[in-house]
PDB file of C-alpha atoms in Angstrom:
ATOM      1  CA  MET A   1     221.299  76.606  -9.014  1.00  0.00           C
ATOM      2  CA  THR A   2     220.215  73.021  -9.649  1.00  0.00           C
ATOM      3  CA  SER A   3     220.128  71.280 -13.002  1.00  0.00           C
ATOM      4  CA  GLY A   4     216.360  71.709 -13.009  1.00  0.00           C
ATOM      5  CA  ASP A   5     216.857  75.488 -12.938  1.00  0.00           C
ATOM      6  CA  ARG A   6     218.916  75.420 -16.125  1.00  0.00           C
ATOM      7  CA  PRO A   7     216.619  74.328 -18.967  1.00  0.00           C
ATOM      8  CA  THR A   8     218.314  76.403 -21.631  1.00  0.00           C
ATOM      9  CA  GLY A   9     221.247  74.092 -22.311  1.00  0.00           C
ATOM     10  CA  ASP A  10     219.128  70.956 -22.452  1.00  0.00           C
ATOM     11  CA  ASP A  11     216.488  72.607 -24.592  1.00  0.00           C
ATOM     12  CA  GLY A  12     219.137  73.952 -26.919  1.00  0.00           C
ATOM     13  CA  GLY A  13     220.734  70.550 -27.303  1.00  0.00           C
ATOM     14  CA  ARG A  14     217.392  68.899 -27.867  1.00  0.00           C
ATOM     15  CA  ALA A  15     216.441  71.495 -30.473  1.00  0.00           C
ATOM     16  CA  ALA A  16     219.764  71.017 -32.247  1.00  0.00           C
ATOM     17  CA  GLY A  17     219.263  67.272 -32.251  1.00  0.00           C
ATOM     18  CA  GLN A  18     215.776  67.607 -33.687  1.00  0.00           C
ATOM     19  CA  THR A  19     217.063  69.963 -36.384  1.00  0.00           C
ATOM     20  CA  SER A  20     219.834  67.529 -37.271  1.00  0.00           C
ATOM     21  CA  GLU A  21     217.410  64.611 -37.430  1.00  0.00           C
ATOM     22  CA  ALA A  22     214.946  66.619 -39.518  1.00  0.00           C
ATOM     23  CA  SER A  23     217.675  67.417 -42.022  1.00  0.00           C
ATOM     24  CA  THR A  24     218.775  63.791 -42.166  1.00  0.00           C
ATOM     25  CA  LEU A  25     215.254  62.477 -42.694  1.00  0.00           C
ATOM     26  CA  SER A  26     214.582  65.115 -45.331  1.00  0.00           C
ATOM     27  CA  ALA A  27     217.730  64.149 -47.244  1.00  0.00           C
ATOM     28  CA  LEU A  28     216.894  60.453 -47.014  1.00  0.00           C
ATOM     29  CA  LEU A  29     213.329  60.967 -48.218  1.00  0.00           C
ATOM     30  CA  MET A  30     214.546  63.094 -51.108  1.00  0.00           C
ATOM     31  CA  ALA A  31     216.995  60.355 -52.088  1.00  0.00           C
ATOM     32  CA  SER A  32     214.202  57.789 -51.745  1.00  0.00           C
ATOM     33  CA  ALA A  33     212.073  59.835 -54.125  1.00  0.00           C
ATOM     34  CA  GLY A  34     214.858  59.337 -56.645  1.00  0.00           C
ATOM     35  CA  GLY A  35     214.742  55.557 -56.219  1.00  0.00           C
ATOM     36  CA  ASP A  36     217.588  55.161 -53.724  1.00  0.00           C
ATOM     37  CA  ARG A  37     216.639  51.977 -51.855  1.00  0.00           C
ATOM     38  CA  ALA A  38     219.612  52.203 -49.503  1.00  0.00           C
ATOM     39  CA  ALA A  39     218.471  55.656 -48.390  1.00  0.00           C
ATOM     40  CA  PHE A  40     214.954  54.338 -47.893  1.00  0.00           C
ATOM     41  CA  GLY A  41     216.309  51.486 -45.794  1.00  0.00           C
ATOM     42  CA  ARG A  42     218.116  53.994 -43.609  1.00  0.00           C
ATOM     43  CA  LEU A  43     214.912  56.052 -43.351  1.00  0.00           C
ATOM     44  CA  TYR A  44     213.117  52.940 -42.185  1.00  0.00           C
ATOM     45  CA  ASP A  45     215.762  52.201 -39.557  1.00  0.00           C
ATOM     46  CA  LEU A  46     215.512  55.723 -38.128  1.00  0.00           C
ATOM     47  CA  THR A  47     211.717  55.981 -38.034  1.00  0.00           C
ATOM     48  CA  SER A  48     210.113  52.534 -37.895  1.00  0.00           C
ATOM     49  CA  ALA A  49     210.038  52.321 -34.091  1.00  0.00           C
ATOM     50  CA  ARG A  50     207.983  55.520 -33.858  1.00  0.00           C
ATOM     51  CA  ILE A  51     205.697  54.529 -36.723  1.00  0.00           C
ATOM     52  CA  TYR A  52     205.072  51.131 -35.149  1.00  0.00           C
ATOM     53  CA  GLY A  53     204.524  52.698 -31.731  1.00  0.00           C
ATOM     54  CA  LEU A  54     201.879  55.039 -33.121  1.00  0.00           C
ATOM     55  CA  ALA A  55     200.129  52.269 -35.050  1.00  0.00           C
ATOM     56  CA  LEU A  56     200.082  49.987 -32.002  1.00  0.00           C
ATOM     57  CA  ARG A  57     198.734  52.770 -29.808  1.00  0.00           C
ATOM     58  CA  VAL A  58     195.824  53.341 -32.178  1.00  0.00           C
ATOM     59  CA  ILE A  59     195.032  49.723 -33.095  1.00  0.00           C
ATOM     60  CA  ARG A  60     196.152  47.900 -29.913  1.00  0.00           C
ATOM     61  CA  ASP A  61     196.863  44.776 -31.918  1.00  0.00           C
ATOM     62  CA  VAL A  62     200.418  43.706 -32.738  1.00  0.00           C
ATOM     63  CA  HIS A  63     199.560  41.917 -35.988  1.00  0.00           C
ATOM     64  CA  TYR A  64     197.456  44.735 -37.396  1.00  0.00           C
ATOM     65  CA  ALA A  65     199.991  47.328 -36.263  1.00  0.00           C
ATOM     66  CA  GLU A  66     202.718  45.521 -38.187  1.00  0.00           C
ATOM     67  CA  GLU A  67     200.508  45.465 -41.277  1.00  0.00           C
ATOM     68  CA  VAL A  68     199.872  49.193 -40.966  1.00  0.00           C
ATOM     69  CA  VAL A  69     203.610  49.827 -40.728  1.00  0.00           C
ATOM     70  CA  GLN A  70     204.220  47.814 -43.902  1.00  0.00           C
ATOM     71  CA  GLU A  71     201.423  49.614 -45.735  1.00  0.00           C
ATOM     72  CA  SER A  72     202.666  52.985 -44.534  1.00  0.00           C
ATOM     73  CA  TYR A  73     206.227  52.418 -45.715  1.00  0.00           C
ATOM     74  CA  LEU A  74     204.981  51.262 -49.083  1.00  0.00           C
ATOM     75  CA  GLN A  75     203.095  54.555 -49.311  1.00  0.00           C
ATOM     76  CA  TYR A  76     206.175  56.504 -48.219  1.00  0.00           C
ATOM     77  CA  TRP A  77     208.167  54.872 -51.003  1.00  0.00           C
ATOM     78  CA  GLN A  78     205.502  55.459 -53.622  1.00  0.00           C
ATOM     79  CA  LYS A  79     204.774  59.045 -52.603  1.00  0.00           C
ATOM     80  CA  ALA A  80     208.167  60.275 -51.445  1.00  0.00           C
ATOM     81  CA  ASP A  81     208.206  62.794 -54.278  1.00  0.00           C
ATOM     82  CA  GLN A  82     204.914  64.283 -53.043  1.00  0.00           C
ATOM     83  CA  TYR A  83     206.317  65.460 -49.720  1.00  0.00           C
ATOM     84  CA  HIS A  84     206.359  69.241 -49.314  1.00  0.00           C
ATOM     85  CA  PRO A  85     208.512  70.729 -46.509  1.00  0.00           C
ATOM     86  CA  GLU A  86     206.118  73.641 -45.980  1.00  0.00           C
ATOM     87  CA  ARG A  87     203.516  71.196 -44.693  1.00  0.00           C
ATOM     88  CA  GLY A  88     205.723  70.084 -41.817  1.00  0.00           C
ATOM     89  CA  SER A  89     208.697  67.892 -41.047  1.00  0.00           C
ATOM     90  CA  VAL A  90     209.269  64.523 -42.685  1.00  0.00           C
ATOM     91  CA  ILE A  91     208.432  62.658 -39.478  1.00  0.00           C
ATOM     92  CA  THR A  92     205.162  64.611 -39.157  1.00  0.00           C
ATOM     93  CA  TRP A  93     204.274  63.683 -42.729  1.00  0.00           C
ATOM     94  CA  MET A  94     205.081  60.054 -42.047  1.00  0.00           C
ATOM     95  CA  MET A  95     203.193  59.964 -38.750  1.00  0.00           C
ATOM     96  CA  THR A  96     200.149  61.543 -40.363  1.00  0.00           C
ATOM     97  CA  ILE A  97     200.022  58.881 -43.064  1.00  0.00           C
ATOM     98  CA  ALA A  98     200.535  56.066 -40.557  1.00  0.00           C
ATOM     99  CA  HIS A  99     197.911  57.490 -38.218  1.00  0.00           C
ATOM    100  CA  ARG A 100     195.308  57.675 -40.971  1.00  0.00           C
ATOM    101  CA  ARG A 101     196.020  54.128 -42.046  1.00  0.00           C
ATOM    102  CA  ALA A 102     195.729  52.919 -38.454  1.00  0.00           C
ATOM    103  CA  VAL A 103     192.434  54.740 -37.954  1.00  0.00           C
ATOM    104  CA  ASP A 104     191.119  53.345 -41.232  1.00  0.00           C
ATOM    105  CA  ARG A 105     192.062  49.848 -40.092  1.00  0.00           C
ATOM    106  CA  VAL A 106     190.223  50.332 -36.800  1.00  0.00           C
ATOM    107  CA  ARG A 107     187.131  51.582 -38.628  1.00  0.00           C
ATOM    108  CA  THR A 108     187.250  48.647 -41.020  1.00  0.00           C
ATOM    109  CA  GLU A 109     187.465  46.144 -38.190  1.00  0.00           C
ATOM    110  CA  GLU A 110     184.652  47.848 -36.297  1.00  0.00           C
ATOM    111  CA  LEU A 111     182.487  47.851 -39.423  1.00  0.00           C
ATOM    112  CA  GLN A 112     183.105  44.160 -40.013  1.00  0.00           C
ATOM    113  CA  GLN A 113     182.299  43.343 -36.399  1.00  0.00           C
ATOM    114  CA  ARG A 114     179.121  45.427 -36.569  1.00  0.00           C
ATOM    115  CA  LYS A 115     178.007  43.703 -39.774  1.00  0.00           C
ATOM    116  CA  ALA A 116     178.693  40.317 -38.229  1.00  0.00           C
ATOM    117  CA  ALA A 117     176.662  41.265 -35.167  1.00  0.00           C
ATOM    118  CA  GLU A 118     173.807  42.545 -37.311  1.00  0.00           C
ATOM    119  CA  TYR A 119     173.867  39.364 -39.369  1.00  0.00           C
ATOM    120  CA  GLY A 120     173.797  37.249 -36.248  1.00  0.00           C
ATOM    121  CA  ALA A 121     170.876  39.221 -34.878  1.00  0.00           C
ATOM    122  CA  GLY A 122     169.006  39.147 -38.172  1.00  0.00           C
ATOM    123  CA  ASN A 123     166.690  36.302 -37.247  1.00  0.00           C
ATOM    124  CA  ALA A 124     163.634  38.536 -37.044  1.00  0.00           C
ATOM    125  CA  SER A 125     161.238  38.147 -39.958  1.00  0.00           C
ATOM    126  CA  THR A 126     160.777  41.901 -40.333  1.00  0.00           C
ATOM    127  CA  PRO A 127     163.657  44.306 -40.760  1.00  0.00           C
ATOM    128  CA  HIS A 128     164.057  46.826 -37.980  1.00  0.00           C
ATOM    129  CA  PRO A 129     164.776  50.510 -38.684  1.00  0.00           C
ATOM    130  CA  ILE A 130     168.098  52.094 -37.839  1.00  0.00           C
ATOM    131  CA  PRO A 131     167.844  53.904 -34.486  1.00  0.00           C
ATOM    132  CA  LEU A 132     167.655  57.671 -34.801  1.00  0.00           C
ATOM    133  CA  GLU A 133     170.665  58.192 -32.541  1.00  0.00           C
ATOM    134  CA  VAL A 134     172.770  56.103 -34.918  1.00  0.00           C
ATOM    135  CA  VAL A 135     171.724  58.283 -37.854  1.00  0.00           C
ATOM    136  CA  VAL A 136     172.486  61.422 -35.858  1.00  0.00           C
ATOM    137  CA  ASP A 137     175.879  60.039 -34.869  1.00  0.00           C
ATOM    138  CA  ARG A 138     176.643  59.283 -38.489  1.00  0.00           C
ATOM    139  CA  GLU A 139     175.644  62.786 -39.544  1.00  0.00           C
ATOM    140  CA  GLU A 140     177.788  64.322 -36.809  1.00  0.00           C
ATOM    141  CA  THR A 141     180.694  62.103 -37.767  1.00  0.00           C
ATOM    142  CA  ARG A 142     180.359  63.140 -41.401  1.00  0.00           C
ATOM    143  CA  ALA A 143     180.250  66.814 -40.417  1.00  0.00           C
ATOM    144  CA  LEU A 144     183.251  66.375 -38.138  1.00  0.00           C
ATOM    145  CA  ARG A 145     185.274  64.738 -40.903  1.00  0.00           C
ATOM    146  CA  THR A 146     184.330  67.532 -43.309  1.00  0.00           C
ATOM    147  CA  CYS A 147     185.412  70.184 -40.822  1.00  0.00           C
ATOM    148  CA  LEU A 148     188.647  68.350 -40.015  1.00  0.00           C
ATOM    149  CA  ASP A 149     189.486  68.340 -43.711  1.00  0.00           C
ATOM    150  CA  ARG A 150     189.191  72.130 -43.700  1.00  0.00           C
ATOM    151  CA  LEU A 151     191.949  72.510 -41.120  1.00  0.00           C
ATOM    152  CA  THR A 152     195.580  72.764 -42.074  1.00  0.00           C
ATOM    153  CA  GLU A 153     197.280  69.399 -42.407  1.00  0.00           C
ATOM    154  CA  LEU A 154     199.394  70.084 -39.307  1.00  0.00           C
ATOM    155  CA  GLN A 155     196.387  71.087 -37.203  1.00  0.00           C
ATOM    156  CA  ARG A 156     194.392  68.068 -38.327  1.00  0.00           C
ATOM    157  CA  ALA A 157     197.209  65.606 -37.657  1.00  0.00           C
ATOM    158  CA  SER A 158     197.866  67.017 -34.179  1.00  0.00           C
ATOM    159  CA  ILE A 159     194.190  66.931 -33.214  1.00  0.00           C
ATOM    160  CA  GLU A 160     193.710  63.398 -34.528  1.00  0.00           C
ATOM    161  CA  MET A 161     196.716  62.125 -32.621  1.00  0.00           C
ATOM    162  CA  SER A 162     195.681  63.847 -29.404  1.00  0.00           C
ATOM    163  CA  TYR A 163     191.910  63.421 -29.340  1.00  0.00           C
ATOM    164  CA  PHE A 164     191.310  60.331 -31.475  1.00  0.00           C
ATOM    165  CA  SER A 165     194.365  58.314 -30.447  1.00  0.00           C
ATOM    166  CA  GLY A 166     194.584  59.463 -26.829  1.00  0.00           C
ATOM    167  CA  MET A 167     198.122  60.788 -27.102  1.00  0.00           C
ATOM    168  CA  THR A 168     199.203  63.503 -24.666  1.00  0.00           C
ATOM    169  CA  TYR A 169     200.472  66.821 -25.973  1.00  0.00           C
ATOM    170  CA  PRO A 170     204.072  65.927 -25.019  1.00  0.00           C
ATOM    171  CA  GLU A 171     203.706  62.610 -26.869  1.00  0.00           C
ATOM    172  CA  VAL A 172     202.428  64.376 -29.989  1.00  0.00           C
ATOM    173  CA  ALA A 173     205.330  66.798 -29.712  1.00  0.00           C
ATOM    174  CA  ALA A 174     207.785  63.925 -29.356  1.00  0.00           C
ATOM    175  CA  VAL A 175     206.598  61.811 -32.269  1.00  0.00           C
ATOM    176  CA  THR A 176     206.359  64.796 -34.600  1.00  0.00           C
ATOM    177  CA  ALA A 177     209.654  66.349 -33.438  1.00  0.00           C
ATOM    178  CA  THR A 178     207.827  69.613 -32.764  1.00  0.00           C
ATOM    179  CA  PRO A 179     208.267  71.926 -29.739  1.00  0.00           C
ATOM    180  CA  LEU A 180     205.530  71.426 -27.139  1.00  0.00           C
ATOM    181  CA  PRO A 181     204.381  75.098 -27.173  1.00  0.00           C
ATOM    182  CA  THR A 182     203.909  74.843 -30.941  1.00  0.00           C
ATOM    183  CA  ILE A 183     201.804  71.696 -30.550  1.00  0.00           C
ATOM    184  CA  LYS A 184     199.643  73.334 -27.883  1.00  0.00           C
ATOM    185  CA  SER A 185     199.106  76.414 -30.033  1.00  0.00           C
ATOM    186  CA  ARG A 186     198.430  74.319 -33.140  1.00  0.00           C
ATOM    187  CA  ILE A 187     195.817  72.181 -31.380  1.00  0.00           C
ATOM    188  CA  ARG A 188     194.214  75.201 -29.695  1.00  0.00           C
ATOM    189  CA  ASP A 189     193.853  77.057 -32.999  1.00  0.00           C
ATOM    190  CA  GLY A 190     192.683  73.913 -34.760  1.00  0.00           C
ATOM    191  CA  LEU A 191     190.001  73.209 -32.135  1.00  0.00           C
ATOM    192  CA  ARG A 192     188.813  76.812 -32.357  1.00  0.00           C
ATOM    193  CA  ASN A 193     188.441  76.544 -36.133  1.00  0.00           C
ATOM    194  CA  LEU A 194     186.841  73.119 -35.787  1.00  0.00           C
ATOM    195  CA  LYS A 195     184.245  74.468 -33.362  1.00  0.00           C
ATOM    196  CA  LYS A 196     183.401  77.348 -35.707  1.00  0.00           C
ATOM    197  CA  CYS A 197     182.966  74.942 -38.600  1.00  0.00           C
ATOM    198  CA  MET A 198     180.775  72.530 -36.616  1.00  0.00           C
ATOM    199  CA  HIS A 199     178.525  75.432 -35.622  1.00  0.00           C
ATOM    200  CA  GLY A 200     178.297  76.702 -39.162  1.00  0.00           C
ATOM    201  CA  GLU A 201     180.318  79.831 -38.494  1.00  0.00           C
ATOM    202  CA  SER A 202     182.561  81.334 -41.125  1.00  0.00           C
ATOM    203  CA  ASP A 203     185.858  83.076 -40.643  1.00  0.00           C
ATOM    204  CA  GLY A 204     184.323  86.244 -41.874  1.00  0.00           C
TER     205      GLY A 204
END
């Protein structure tokens, strides 16, 4: 039997490592909530590479990614006492916050660029109406955001990372320290609920 035929040992070791890391991060965040700056520094050392990697993947700009990391860690420090284990692991909580900040930064930059373009093209003497397809897109985007907010926090974070940031399922599993089958199931269930919501269906 080759090493490829023996996944149990590797999987068991990986799972044990993830459990150990989860416990460490949880303890550090709890200490940070109590004002322990040394613990927060250790939390930063253990997680900053992943937070930066996620931010850079979403924004694709080194400078902005670094800013998002700084903003995210400030939020971690300020809201450490608001973390609830039942909502997922510490790293999932941290990645979710960083991902949202990165997406918000992208939207802000896109909005500023669009306004600049509109201003530059505003030489016409009469204002032109907003194209219907833009209005429809905005309405669909608003509905999508509303439906995403109705998902569980774990489902929403996994879907946003996978479909809005282009991360593969294994990558989502890796950055959130979650088993791949769990990620697949979480995204599948989340997409099912999202589709029902977008079509105006209720859960009964």
